PDB file of C-alpha atoms in Angstrom:
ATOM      1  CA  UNK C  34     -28.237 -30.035  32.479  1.00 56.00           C
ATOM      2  CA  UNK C  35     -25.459 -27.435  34.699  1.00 58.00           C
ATOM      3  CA  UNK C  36     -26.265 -24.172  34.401  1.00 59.00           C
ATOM      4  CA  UNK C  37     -23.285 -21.650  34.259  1.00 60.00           C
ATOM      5  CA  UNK C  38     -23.809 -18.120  35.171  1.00 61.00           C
ATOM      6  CA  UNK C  39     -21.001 -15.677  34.214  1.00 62.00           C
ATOM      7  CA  UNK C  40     -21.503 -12.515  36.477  1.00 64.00           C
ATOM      8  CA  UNK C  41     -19.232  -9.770  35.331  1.00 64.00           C
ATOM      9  CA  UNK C  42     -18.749  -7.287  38.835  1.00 63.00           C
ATOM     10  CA  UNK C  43     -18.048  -3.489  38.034  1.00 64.00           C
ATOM     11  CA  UNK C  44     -18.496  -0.877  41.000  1.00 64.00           C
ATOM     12  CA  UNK C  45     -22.438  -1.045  42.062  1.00 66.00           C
ATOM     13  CA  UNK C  46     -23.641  -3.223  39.243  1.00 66.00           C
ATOM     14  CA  UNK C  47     -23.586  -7.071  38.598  1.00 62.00           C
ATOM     15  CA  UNK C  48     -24.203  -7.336  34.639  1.00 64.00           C
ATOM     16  CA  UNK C  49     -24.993 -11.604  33.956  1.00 61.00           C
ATOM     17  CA  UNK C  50     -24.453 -13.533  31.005  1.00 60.00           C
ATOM     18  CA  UNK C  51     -26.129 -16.769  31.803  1.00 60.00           C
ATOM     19  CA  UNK C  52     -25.167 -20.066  29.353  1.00 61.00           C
ATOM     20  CA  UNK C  53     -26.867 -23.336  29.641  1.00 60.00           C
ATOM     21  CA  UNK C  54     -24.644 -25.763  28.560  1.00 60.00           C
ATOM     22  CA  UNK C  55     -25.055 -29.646  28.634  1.00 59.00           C
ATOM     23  CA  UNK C  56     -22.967 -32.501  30.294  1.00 61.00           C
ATOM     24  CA  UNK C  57     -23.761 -35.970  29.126  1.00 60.00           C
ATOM     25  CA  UNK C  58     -24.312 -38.458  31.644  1.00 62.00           C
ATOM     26  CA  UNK C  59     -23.150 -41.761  30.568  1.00 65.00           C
ATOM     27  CA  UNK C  60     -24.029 -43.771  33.532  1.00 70.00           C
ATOM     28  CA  UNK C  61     -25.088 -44.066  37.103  1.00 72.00           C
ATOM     29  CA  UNK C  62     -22.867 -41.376  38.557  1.00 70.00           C
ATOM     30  CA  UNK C  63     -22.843 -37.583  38.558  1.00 71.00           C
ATOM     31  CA  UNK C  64     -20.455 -35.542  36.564  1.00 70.00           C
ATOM     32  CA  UNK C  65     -17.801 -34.416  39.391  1.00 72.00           C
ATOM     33  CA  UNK C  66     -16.621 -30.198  39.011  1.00 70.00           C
ATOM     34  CA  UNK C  67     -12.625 -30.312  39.763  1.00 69.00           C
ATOM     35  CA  UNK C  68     -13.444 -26.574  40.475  1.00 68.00           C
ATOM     36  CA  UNK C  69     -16.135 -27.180  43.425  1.00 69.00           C
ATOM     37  CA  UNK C  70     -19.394 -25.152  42.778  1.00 65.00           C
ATOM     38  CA  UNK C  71     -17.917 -22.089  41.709  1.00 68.00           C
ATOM     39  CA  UNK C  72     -15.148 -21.027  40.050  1.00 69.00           C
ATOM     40  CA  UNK C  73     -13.548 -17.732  39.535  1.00 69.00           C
ATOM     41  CA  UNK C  74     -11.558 -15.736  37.096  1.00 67.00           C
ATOM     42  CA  UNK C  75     -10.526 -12.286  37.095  1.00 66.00           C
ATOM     43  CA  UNK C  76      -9.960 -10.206  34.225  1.00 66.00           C
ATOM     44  CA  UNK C  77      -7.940  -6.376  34.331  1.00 67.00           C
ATOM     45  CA  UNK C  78     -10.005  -3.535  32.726  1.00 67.00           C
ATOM     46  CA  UNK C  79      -9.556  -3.597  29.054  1.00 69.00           C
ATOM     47  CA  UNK C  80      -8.122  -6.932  29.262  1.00 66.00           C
ATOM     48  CA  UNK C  81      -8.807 -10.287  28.080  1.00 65.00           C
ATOM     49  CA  UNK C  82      -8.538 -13.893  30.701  1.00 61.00           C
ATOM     50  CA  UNK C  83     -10.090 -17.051  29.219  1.00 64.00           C
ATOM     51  CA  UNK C  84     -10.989 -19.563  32.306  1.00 65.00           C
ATOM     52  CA  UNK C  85     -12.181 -22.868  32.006  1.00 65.00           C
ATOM     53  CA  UNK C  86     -14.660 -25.299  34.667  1.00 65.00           C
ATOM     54  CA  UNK C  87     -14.396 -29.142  33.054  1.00 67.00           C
ATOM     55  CA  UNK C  88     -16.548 -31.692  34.654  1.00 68.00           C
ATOM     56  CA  UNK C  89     -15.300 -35.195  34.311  1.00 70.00           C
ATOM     57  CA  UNK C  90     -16.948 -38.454  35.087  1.00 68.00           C
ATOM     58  CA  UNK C  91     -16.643 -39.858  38.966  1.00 66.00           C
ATOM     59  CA  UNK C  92     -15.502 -43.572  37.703  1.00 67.00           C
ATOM     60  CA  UNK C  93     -13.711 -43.275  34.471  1.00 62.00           C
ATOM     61  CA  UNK C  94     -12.690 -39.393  35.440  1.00 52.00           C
ATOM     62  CA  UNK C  95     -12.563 -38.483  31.772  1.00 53.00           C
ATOM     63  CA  UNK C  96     -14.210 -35.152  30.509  1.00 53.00           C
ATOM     64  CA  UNK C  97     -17.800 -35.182  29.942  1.00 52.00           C
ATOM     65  CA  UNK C  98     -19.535 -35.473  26.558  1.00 48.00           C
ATOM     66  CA  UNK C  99     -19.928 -31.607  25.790  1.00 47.00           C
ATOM     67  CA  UNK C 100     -21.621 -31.245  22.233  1.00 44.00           C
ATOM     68  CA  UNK C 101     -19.087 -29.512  20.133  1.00 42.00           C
ATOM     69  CA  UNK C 102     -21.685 -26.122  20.150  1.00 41.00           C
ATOM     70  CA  UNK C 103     -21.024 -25.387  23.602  1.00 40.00           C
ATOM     71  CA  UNK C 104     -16.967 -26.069  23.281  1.00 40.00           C
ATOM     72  CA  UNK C 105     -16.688 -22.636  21.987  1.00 40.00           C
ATOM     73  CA  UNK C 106     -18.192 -19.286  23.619  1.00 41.00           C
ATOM     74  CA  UNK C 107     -18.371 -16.216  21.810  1.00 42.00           C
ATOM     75  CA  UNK C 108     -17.036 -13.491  24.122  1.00 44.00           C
ATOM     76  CA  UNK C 109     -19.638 -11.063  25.538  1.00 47.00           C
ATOM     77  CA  UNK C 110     -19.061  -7.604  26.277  1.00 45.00           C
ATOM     78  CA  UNK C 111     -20.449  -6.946  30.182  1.00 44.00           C
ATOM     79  CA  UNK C 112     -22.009  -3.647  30.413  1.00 43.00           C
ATOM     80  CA  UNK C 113     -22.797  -1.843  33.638  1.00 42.00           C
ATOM     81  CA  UNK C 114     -26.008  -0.233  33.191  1.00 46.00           C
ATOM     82  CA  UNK C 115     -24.221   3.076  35.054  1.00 45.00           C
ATOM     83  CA  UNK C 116     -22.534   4.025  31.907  1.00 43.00           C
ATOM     84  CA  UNK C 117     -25.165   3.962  30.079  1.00 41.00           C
TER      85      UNK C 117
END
């Protein structure tokens, strides 16, 4: 299982979403991240930016298995607890 932790950065607070999502490993080798470790997207107050962080497999390097659940994420509002 890859963890993915979405940290939303506003002035002095760091509000996290954190989503587990699964990769299905189909045989002997590790799912490879195009991306590297990290990955970042940034997104203009009030706006709206949809990034995306595919692993694929190191032989075949086609997409992982991702169960059709964790295709779509429901957007989350990031709060900083400074506004209250």
């Amino acid at each position: 299982m890859y963890v993915v932790n979405l940290i939303g950065t506003m002035r002095a607070a760091t509000p996290t979403h954190r989503s587990n999502n699964h990769c299905v490993d189909l045989n002997d080798n590790a799912p490879v991240f195009a991306d590297g470790a990290t990955d970042t997207v940034s997104v203009n107050e009030g706006g709206t930016t949809v990034g995306d962080y595919n692993p694929a497999d190191a032989e075949a390097l086609t997409r992982c298995l991702v169960p059709a659940a964790a295709q779509t994420v429901e957007p989350t509002q990031l709060t900083s607890p400074l506004e209250g």
